[in-house]
PDB file of C-alpha atoms in Angstrom:
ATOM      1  CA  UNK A   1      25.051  10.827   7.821  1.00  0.00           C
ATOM      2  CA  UNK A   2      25.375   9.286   4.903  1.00  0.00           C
ATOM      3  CA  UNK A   3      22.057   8.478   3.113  1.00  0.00           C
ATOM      4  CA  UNK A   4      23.597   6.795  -0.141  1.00  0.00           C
ATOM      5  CA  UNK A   5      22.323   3.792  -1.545  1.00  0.00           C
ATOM      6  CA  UNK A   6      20.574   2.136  -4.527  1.00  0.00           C
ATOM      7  CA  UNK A   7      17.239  -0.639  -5.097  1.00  0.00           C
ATOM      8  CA  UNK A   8      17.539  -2.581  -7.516  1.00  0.00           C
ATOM      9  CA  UNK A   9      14.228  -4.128  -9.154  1.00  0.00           C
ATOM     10  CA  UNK A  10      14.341  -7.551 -10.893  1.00  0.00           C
ATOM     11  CA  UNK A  11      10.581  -7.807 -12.163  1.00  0.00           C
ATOM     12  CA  UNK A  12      10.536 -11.602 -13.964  1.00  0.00           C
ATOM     13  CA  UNK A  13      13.622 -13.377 -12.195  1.00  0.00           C
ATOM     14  CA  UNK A  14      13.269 -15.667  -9.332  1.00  0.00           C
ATOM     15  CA  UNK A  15      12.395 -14.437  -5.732  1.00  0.00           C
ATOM     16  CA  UNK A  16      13.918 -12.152  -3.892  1.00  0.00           C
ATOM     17  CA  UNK A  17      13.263  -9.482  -6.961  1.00  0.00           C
ATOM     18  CA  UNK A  18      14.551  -6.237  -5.129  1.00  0.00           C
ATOM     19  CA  UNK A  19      18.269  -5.966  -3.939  1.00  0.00           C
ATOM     20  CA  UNK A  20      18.971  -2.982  -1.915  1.00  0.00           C
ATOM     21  CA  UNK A  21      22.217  -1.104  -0.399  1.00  0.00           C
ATOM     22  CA  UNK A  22      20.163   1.289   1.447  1.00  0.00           C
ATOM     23  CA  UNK A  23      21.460   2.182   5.052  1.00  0.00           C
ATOM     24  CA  UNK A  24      19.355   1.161   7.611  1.00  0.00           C
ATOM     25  CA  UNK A  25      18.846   4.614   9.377  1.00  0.00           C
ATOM     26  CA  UNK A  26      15.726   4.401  11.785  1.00  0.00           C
ATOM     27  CA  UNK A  27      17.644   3.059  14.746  1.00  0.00           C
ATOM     28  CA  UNK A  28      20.253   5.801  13.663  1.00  0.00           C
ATOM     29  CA  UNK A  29      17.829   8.720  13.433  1.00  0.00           C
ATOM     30  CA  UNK A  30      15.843   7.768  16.602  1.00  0.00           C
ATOM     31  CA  UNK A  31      18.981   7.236  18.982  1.00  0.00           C
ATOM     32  CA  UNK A  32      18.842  10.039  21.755  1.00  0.00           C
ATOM     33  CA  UNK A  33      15.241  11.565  20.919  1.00  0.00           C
ATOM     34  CA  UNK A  34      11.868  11.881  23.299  1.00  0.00           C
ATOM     35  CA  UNK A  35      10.017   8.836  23.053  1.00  0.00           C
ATOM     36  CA  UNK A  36       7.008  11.574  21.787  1.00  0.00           C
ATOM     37  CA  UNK A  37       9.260  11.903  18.803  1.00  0.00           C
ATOM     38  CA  UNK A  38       9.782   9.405  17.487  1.00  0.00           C
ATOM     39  CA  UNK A  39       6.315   8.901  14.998  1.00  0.00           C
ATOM     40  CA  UNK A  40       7.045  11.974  13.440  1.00  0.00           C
ATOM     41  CA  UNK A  41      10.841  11.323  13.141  1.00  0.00           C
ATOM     42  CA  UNK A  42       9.926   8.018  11.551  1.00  0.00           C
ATOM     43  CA  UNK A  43       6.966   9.365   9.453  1.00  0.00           C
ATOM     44  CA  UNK A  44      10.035  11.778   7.611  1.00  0.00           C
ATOM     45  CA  UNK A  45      12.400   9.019   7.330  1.00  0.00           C
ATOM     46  CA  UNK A  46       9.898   6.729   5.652  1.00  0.00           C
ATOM     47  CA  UNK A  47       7.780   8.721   3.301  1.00  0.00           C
ATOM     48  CA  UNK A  48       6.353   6.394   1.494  1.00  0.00           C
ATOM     49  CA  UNK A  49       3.507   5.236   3.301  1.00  0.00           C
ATOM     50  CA  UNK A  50       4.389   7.718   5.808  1.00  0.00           C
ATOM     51  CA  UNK A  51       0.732   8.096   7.915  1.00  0.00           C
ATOM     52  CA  UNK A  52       0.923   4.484   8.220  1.00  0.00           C
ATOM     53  CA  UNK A  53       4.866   4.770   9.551  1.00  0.00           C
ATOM     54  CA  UNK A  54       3.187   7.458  11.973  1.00  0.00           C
ATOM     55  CA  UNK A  55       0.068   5.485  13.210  1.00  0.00           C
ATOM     56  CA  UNK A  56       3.030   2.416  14.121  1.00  0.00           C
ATOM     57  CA  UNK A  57       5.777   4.265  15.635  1.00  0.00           C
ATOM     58  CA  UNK A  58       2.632   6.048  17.665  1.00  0.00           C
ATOM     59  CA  UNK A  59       0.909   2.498  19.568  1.00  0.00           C
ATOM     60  CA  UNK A  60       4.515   1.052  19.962  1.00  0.00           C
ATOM     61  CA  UNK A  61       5.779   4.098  21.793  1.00  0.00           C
ATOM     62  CA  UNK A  62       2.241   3.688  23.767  1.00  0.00           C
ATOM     63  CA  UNK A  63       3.249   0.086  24.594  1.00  0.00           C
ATOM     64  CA  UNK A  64       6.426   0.500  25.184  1.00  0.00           C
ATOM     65  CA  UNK A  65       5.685   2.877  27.874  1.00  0.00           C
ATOM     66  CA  UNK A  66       2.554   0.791  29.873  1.00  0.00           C
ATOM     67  CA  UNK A  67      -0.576   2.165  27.678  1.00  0.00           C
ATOM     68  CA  UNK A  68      -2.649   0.239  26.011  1.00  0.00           C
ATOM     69  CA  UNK A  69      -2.288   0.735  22.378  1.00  0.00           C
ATOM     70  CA  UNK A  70      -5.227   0.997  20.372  1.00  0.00           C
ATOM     71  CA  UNK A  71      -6.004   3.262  17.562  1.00  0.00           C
ATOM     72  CA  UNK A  72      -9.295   5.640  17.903  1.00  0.00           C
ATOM     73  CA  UNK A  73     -11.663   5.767  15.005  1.00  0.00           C
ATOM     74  CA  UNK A  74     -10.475   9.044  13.920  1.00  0.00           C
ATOM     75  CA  UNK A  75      -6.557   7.494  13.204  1.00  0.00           C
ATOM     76  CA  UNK A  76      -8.275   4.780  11.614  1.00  0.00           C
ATOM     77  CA  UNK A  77     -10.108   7.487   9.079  1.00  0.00           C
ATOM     78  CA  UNK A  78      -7.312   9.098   8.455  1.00  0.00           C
ATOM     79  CA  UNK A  79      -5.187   5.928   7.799  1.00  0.00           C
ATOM     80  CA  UNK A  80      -8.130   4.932   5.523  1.00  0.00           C
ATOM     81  CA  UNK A  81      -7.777   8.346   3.642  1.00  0.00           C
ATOM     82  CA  UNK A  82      -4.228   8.348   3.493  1.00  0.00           C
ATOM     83  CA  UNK A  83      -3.787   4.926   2.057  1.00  0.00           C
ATOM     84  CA  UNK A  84      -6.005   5.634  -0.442  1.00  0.00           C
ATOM     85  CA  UNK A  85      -4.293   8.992  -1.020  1.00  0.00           C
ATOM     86  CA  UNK A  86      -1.176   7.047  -1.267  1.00  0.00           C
ATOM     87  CA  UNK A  87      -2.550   4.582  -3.804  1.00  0.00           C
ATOM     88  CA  UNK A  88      -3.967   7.682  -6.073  1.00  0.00           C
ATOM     89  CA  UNK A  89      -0.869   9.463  -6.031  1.00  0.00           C
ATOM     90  CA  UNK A  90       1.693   6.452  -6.910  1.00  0.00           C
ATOM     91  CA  UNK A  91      -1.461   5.654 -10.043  1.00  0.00           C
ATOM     92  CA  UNK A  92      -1.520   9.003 -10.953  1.00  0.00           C
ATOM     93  CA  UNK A  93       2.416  10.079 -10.958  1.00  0.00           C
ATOM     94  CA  UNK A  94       4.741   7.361 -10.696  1.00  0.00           C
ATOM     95  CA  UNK A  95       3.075   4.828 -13.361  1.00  0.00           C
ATOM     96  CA  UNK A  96       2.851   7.906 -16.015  1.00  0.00           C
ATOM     97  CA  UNK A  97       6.218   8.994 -15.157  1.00  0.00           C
ATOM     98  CA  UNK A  98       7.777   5.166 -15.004  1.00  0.00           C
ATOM     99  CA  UNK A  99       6.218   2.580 -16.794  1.00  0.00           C
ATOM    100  CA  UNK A 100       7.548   2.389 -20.250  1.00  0.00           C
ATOM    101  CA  UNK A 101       5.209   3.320 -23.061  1.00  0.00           C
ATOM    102  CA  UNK A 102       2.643   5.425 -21.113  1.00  0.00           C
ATOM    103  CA  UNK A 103       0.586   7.601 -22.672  1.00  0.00           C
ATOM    104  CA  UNK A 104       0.778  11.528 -22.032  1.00  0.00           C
ATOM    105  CA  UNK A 105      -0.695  12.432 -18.567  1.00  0.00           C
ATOM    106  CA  UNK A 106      -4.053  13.963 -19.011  1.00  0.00           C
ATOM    107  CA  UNK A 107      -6.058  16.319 -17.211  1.00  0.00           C
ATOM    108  CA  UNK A 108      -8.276  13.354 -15.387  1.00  0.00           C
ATOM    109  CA  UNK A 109      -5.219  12.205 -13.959  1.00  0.00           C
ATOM    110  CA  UNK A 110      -4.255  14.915 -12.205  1.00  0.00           C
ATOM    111  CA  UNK A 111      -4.653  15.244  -8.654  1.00  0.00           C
ATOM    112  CA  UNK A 112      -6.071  18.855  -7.775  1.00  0.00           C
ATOM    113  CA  UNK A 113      -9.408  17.845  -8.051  1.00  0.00           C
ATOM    114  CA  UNK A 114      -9.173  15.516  -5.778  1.00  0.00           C
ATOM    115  CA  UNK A 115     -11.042  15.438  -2.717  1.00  0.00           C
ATOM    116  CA  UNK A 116      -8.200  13.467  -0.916  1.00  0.00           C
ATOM    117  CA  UNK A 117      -5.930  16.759  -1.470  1.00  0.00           C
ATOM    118  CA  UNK A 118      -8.900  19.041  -0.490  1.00  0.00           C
ATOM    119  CA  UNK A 119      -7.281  20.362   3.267  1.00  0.00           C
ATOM    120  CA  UNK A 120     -10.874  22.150   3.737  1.00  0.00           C
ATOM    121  CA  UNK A 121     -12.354  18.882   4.174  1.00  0.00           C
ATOM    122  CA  UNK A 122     -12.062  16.215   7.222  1.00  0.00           C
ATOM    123  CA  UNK A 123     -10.664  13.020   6.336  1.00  0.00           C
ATOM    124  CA  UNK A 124     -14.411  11.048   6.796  1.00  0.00           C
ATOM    125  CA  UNK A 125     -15.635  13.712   4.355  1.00  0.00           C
ATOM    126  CA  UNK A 126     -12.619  13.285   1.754  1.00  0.00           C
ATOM    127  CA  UNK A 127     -13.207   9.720   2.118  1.00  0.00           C
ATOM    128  CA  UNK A 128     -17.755  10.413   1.249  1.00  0.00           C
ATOM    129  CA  UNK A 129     -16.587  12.063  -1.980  1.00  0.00           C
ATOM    130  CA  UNK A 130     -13.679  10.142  -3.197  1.00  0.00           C
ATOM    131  CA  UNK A 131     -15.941   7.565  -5.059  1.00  0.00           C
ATOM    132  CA  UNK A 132     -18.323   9.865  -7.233  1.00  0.00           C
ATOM    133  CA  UNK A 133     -14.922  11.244  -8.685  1.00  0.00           C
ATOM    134  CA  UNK A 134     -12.846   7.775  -9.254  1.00  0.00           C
ATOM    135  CA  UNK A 135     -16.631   6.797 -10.990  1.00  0.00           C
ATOM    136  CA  UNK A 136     -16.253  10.424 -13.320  1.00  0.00           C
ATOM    137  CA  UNK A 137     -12.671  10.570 -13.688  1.00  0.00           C
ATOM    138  CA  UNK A 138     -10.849   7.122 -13.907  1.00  0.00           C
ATOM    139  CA  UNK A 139     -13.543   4.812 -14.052  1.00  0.00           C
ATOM    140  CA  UNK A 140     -16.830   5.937 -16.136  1.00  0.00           C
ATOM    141  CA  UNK A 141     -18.970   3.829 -14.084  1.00  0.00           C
ATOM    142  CA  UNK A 142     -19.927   3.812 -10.242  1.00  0.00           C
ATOM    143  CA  UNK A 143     -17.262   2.547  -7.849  1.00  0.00           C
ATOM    144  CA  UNK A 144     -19.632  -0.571  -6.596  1.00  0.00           C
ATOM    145  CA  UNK A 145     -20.739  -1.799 -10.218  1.00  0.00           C
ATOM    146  CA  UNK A 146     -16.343  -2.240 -11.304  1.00  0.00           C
ATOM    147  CA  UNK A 147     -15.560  -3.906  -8.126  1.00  0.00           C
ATOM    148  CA  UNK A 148     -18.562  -6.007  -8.523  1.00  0.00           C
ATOM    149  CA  UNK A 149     -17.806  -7.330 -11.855  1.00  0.00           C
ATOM    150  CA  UNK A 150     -14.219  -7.935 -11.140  1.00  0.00           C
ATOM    151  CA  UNK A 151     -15.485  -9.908  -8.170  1.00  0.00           C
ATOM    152  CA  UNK A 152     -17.138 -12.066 -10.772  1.00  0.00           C
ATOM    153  CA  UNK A 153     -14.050 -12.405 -13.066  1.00  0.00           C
ATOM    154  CA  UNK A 154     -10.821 -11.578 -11.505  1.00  0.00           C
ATOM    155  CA  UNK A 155      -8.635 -12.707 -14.307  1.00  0.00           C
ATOM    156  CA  UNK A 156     -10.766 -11.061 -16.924  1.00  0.00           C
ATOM    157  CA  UNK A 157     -13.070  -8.422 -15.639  1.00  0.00           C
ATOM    158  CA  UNK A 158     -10.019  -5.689 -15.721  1.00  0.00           C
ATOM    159  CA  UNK A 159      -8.932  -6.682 -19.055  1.00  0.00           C
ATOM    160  CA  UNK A 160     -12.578  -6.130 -20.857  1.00  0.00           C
ATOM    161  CA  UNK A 161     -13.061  -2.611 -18.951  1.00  0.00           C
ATOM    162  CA  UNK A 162      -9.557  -1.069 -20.129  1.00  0.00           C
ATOM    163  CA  UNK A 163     -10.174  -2.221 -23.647  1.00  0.00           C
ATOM    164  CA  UNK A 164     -13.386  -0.525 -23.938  1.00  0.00           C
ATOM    165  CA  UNK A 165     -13.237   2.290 -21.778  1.00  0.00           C
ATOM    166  CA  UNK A 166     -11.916   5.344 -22.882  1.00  0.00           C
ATOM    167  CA  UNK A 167     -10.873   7.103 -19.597  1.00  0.00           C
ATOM    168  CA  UNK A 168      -6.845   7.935 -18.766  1.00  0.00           C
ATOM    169  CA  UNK A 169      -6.208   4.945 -16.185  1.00  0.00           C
ATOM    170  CA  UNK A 170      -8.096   2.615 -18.915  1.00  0.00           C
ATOM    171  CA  UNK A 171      -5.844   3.592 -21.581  1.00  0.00           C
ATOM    172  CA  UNK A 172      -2.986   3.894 -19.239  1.00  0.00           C
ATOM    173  CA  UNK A 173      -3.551   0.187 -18.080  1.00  0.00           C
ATOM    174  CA  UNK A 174      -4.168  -0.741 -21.900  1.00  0.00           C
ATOM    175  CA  UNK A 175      -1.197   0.393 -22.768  1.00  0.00           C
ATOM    176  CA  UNK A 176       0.495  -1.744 -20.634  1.00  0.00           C
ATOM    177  CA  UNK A 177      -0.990  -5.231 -20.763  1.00  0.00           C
ATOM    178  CA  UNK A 178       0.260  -6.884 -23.351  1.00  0.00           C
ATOM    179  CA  UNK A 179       4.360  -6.517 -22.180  1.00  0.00           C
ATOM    180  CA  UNK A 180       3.506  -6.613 -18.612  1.00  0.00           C
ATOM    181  CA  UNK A 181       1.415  -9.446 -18.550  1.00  0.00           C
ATOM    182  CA  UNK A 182       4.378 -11.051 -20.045  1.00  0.00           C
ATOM    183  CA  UNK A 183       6.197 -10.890 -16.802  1.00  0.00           C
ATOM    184  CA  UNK A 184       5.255 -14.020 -14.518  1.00  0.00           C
ATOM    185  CA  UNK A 185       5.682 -12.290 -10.776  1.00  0.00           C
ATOM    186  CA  UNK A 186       5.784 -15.261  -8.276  1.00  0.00           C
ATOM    187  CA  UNK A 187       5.290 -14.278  -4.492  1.00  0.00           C
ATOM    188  CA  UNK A 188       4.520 -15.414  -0.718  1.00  0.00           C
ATOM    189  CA  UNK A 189       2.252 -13.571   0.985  1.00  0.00           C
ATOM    190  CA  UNK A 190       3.374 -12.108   4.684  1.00  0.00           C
ATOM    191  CA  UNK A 191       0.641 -13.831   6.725  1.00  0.00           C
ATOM    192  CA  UNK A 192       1.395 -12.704   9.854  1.00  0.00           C
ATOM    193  CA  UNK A 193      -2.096 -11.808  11.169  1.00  0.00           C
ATOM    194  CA  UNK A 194      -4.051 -14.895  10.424  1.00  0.00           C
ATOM    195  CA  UNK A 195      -2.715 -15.704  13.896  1.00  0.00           C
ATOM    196  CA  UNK A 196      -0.748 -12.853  14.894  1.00  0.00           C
ATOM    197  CA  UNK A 197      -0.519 -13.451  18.503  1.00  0.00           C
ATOM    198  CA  UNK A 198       1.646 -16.473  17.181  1.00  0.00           C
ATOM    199  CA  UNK A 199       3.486 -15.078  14.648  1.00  0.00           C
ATOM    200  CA  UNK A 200       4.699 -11.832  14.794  1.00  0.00           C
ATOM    201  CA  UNK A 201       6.493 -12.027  18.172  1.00  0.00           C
ATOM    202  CA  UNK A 202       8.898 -14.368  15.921  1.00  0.00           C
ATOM    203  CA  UNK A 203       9.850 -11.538  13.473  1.00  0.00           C
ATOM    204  CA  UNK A 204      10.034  -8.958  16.266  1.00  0.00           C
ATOM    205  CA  UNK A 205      12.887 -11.396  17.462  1.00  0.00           C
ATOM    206  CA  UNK A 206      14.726 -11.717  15.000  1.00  0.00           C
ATOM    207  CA  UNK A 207      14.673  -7.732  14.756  1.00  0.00           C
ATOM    208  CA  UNK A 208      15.706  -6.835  17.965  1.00  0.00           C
ATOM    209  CA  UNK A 209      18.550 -10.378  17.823  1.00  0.00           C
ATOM    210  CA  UNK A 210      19.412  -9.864  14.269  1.00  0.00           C
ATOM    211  CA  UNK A 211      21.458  -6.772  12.888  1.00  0.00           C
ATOM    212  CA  UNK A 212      20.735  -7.513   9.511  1.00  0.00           C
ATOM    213  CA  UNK A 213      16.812  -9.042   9.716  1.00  0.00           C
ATOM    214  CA  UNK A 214      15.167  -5.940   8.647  1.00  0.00           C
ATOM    215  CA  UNK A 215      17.529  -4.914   5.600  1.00  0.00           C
ATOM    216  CA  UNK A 216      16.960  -8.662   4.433  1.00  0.00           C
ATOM    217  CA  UNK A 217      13.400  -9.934   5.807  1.00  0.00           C
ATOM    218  CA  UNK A 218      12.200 -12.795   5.720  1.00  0.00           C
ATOM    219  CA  UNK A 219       9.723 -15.332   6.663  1.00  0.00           C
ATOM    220  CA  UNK A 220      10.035 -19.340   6.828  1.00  0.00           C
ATOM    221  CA  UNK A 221      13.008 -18.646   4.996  1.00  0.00           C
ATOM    222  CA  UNK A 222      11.867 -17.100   2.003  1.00  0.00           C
ATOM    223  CA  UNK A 223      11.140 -13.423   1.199  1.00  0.00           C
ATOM    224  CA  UNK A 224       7.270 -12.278   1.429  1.00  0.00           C
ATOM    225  CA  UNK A 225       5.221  -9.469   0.455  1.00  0.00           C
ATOM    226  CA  UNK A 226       3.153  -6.607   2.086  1.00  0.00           C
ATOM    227  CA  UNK A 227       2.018  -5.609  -0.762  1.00  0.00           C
ATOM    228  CA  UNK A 228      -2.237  -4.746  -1.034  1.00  0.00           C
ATOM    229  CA  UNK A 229      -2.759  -7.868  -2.518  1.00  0.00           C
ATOM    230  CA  UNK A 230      -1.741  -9.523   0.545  1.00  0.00           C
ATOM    231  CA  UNK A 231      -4.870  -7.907   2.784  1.00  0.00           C
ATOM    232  CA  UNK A 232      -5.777 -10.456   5.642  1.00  0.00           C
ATOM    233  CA  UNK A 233      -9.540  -8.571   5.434  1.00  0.00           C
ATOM    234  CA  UNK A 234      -9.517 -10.227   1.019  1.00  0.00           C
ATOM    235  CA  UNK A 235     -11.482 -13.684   1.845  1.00  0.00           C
ATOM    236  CA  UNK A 236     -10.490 -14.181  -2.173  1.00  0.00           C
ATOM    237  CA  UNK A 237      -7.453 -12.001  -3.079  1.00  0.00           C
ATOM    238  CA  UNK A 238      -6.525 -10.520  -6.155  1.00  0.00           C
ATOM    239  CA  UNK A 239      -4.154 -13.027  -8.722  1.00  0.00           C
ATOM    240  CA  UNK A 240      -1.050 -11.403  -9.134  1.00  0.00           C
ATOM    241  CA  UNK A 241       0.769 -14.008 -11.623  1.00  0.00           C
ATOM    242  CA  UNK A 242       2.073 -11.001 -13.483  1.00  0.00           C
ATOM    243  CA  UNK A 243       3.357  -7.060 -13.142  1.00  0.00           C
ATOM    244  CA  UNK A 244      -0.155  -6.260 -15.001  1.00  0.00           C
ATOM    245  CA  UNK A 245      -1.935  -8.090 -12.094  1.00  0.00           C
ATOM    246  CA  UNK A 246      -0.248  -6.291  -9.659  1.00  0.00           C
ATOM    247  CA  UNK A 247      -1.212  -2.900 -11.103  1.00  0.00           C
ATOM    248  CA  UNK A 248      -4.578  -4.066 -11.164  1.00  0.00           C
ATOM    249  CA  UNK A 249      -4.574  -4.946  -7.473  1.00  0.00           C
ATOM    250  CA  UNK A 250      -3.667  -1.666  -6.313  1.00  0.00           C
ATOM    251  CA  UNK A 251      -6.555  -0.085  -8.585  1.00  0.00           C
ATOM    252  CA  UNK A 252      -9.013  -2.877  -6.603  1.00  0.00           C
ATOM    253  CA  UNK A 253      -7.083  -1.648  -3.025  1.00  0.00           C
ATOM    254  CA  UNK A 254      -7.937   1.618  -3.855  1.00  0.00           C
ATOM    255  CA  UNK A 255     -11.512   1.205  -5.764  1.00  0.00           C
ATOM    256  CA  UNK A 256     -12.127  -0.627  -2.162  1.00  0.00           C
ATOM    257  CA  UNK A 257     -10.681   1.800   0.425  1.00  0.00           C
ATOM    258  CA  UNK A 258     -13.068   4.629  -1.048  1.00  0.00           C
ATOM    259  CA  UNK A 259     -16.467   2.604   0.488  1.00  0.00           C
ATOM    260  CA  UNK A 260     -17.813   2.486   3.568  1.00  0.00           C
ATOM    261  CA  UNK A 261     -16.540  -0.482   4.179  1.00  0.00           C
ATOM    262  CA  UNK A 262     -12.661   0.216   3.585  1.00  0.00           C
ATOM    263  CA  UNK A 263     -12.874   1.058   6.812  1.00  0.00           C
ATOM    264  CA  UNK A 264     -12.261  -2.739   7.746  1.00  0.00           C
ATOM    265  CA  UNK A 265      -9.538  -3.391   5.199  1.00  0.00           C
ATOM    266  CA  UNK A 266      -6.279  -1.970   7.221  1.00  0.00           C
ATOM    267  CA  UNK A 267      -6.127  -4.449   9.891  1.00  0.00           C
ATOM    268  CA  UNK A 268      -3.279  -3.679  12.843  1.00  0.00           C
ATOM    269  CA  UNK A 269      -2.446  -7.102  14.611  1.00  0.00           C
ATOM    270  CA  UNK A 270      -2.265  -8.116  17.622  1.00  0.00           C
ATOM    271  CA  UNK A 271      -2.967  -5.631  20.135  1.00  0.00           C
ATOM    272  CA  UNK A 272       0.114  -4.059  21.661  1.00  0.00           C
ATOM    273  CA  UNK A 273       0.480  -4.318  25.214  1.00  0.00           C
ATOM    274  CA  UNK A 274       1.887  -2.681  27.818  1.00  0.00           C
ATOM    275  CA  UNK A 275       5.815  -3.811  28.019  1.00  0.00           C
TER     276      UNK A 275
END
């Protein structure tokens, strides 16, 4: 099979921003396997994100064969934990290793203190200690206090804190404000499940009718994002006018995922039925 292909990012130019020559492989790779499969076929194919690829492929595999599909609460702790896993790891690896002009990686921003990579620990209990050490390591102040002053000031709050904190993600962020701030990031949010029992049989249409739909979404003609800033639980979302935005909105995803309450923040849709 051949898995060649290239994405192309376009950060600044008009919408869509990412071109991709990527094979579509998931109806490739599932063709002939069990049904039981199939969530971890699709959670190897698509590894970023993959619990969540897991979790998906699991409840439509459950409706497409007559159960009703509805998550227990201990899927929905572990997809809790391993989106916030998810957000740690791209913050603390792929923005060090790819944004231009970081600063050296330091010890705070490495992961094996971690309690989300602690395997001697449930998820519910990774989850309990993740906040005391974002507060120590990446934030020098309790979890609660940030996301209630950027609640205040959206625009500004995340600005003041990276200038005068001195903690790796604050002068990783720092670093990169000026330049990326620069780049105006327009966007359409996916709003599928403000009324998904109207729209997202539409898009699983066009999937099943339309060889090309998922290579090239799109929705009311125009490509829209999935991104975290795009949470149907956010009553007043993140801005995300520019690139430094946008790495400012995963920080709040993740700052928000680590309370109690980001247990509420991964909705799932409408409830898949049997058939």
């Amino acid at each position: 099979m051949n898995l060649a292909g290239r994405m192309k990012l376009r950060p600044g130019a008009a919408l869509p921003t990412i071109v991709s020559s990527r094979p579509m492989l998931a109806s490739r790779v599932a063709r002939g396997r069990l049904a039981d499969d199939l969530p971890g076929t699709l959670g190897a194919l698509f590894t970023l994100c993959a619990h969540a690829h897991r979790l998906t492929a699991r409840r439509a595999v459950a409706a497409a064969t007559g159960e009703l599909a509805v998550s227990t609460a201990a899927e929905r702790l572990a997809l809790q934990a391993g989106t916030a896993r998810e957000h740690v790891l791209r913050i603390a690896h792929d923005w060090l290793r790819l944004l231009p002009g970081a600063p050296a990686a330091e010890p705070a921003l490495r992961l094996r203190s971690c309690p989300l990579w602690r395997d001697d620990l449930e998820p519910a209990e990774q989850l309990a200690d993740l906040p005391a050490w974002l507060a120590h390591h990446w934030l020098a102040e309790p979890v609660p206090s940030w996301l209630a002053a950027q609640r205040v000031d959206p625009l500004g709050w995340a600005v003041h804190w990276c200038e005068q904190a001195e903690t790796p993600l604050a002068r990783l962020l720092r670093s990169q404000r000026a330049a990326m701030q620069a780049i105006a990031t327009p966007s359409q949010a996916l709003r599928l499940l403000d009324a998904p029992r109207a729209t997202m049989p539409r898009p699983a249409r066009r999937m099943a009718e339309e060889p090309e739909f998922c290579a090239r979404p799109d929705w009311l003609g125009a490509p829209a994002e999935t991104g975290p800033w795009t949470r149907t639980a956010d009553a007043a979302s993140v801005p995300i006018h520019n690139a430094w935005m946008r790495l400012v909105a995963r920080l709040v995803d993740l700052l928000q995922l680590a309370l109690p309450a980001g247990r509420d923040r991964l909705a799932e849709g409408a409830a898949a039925r049997p058939g």
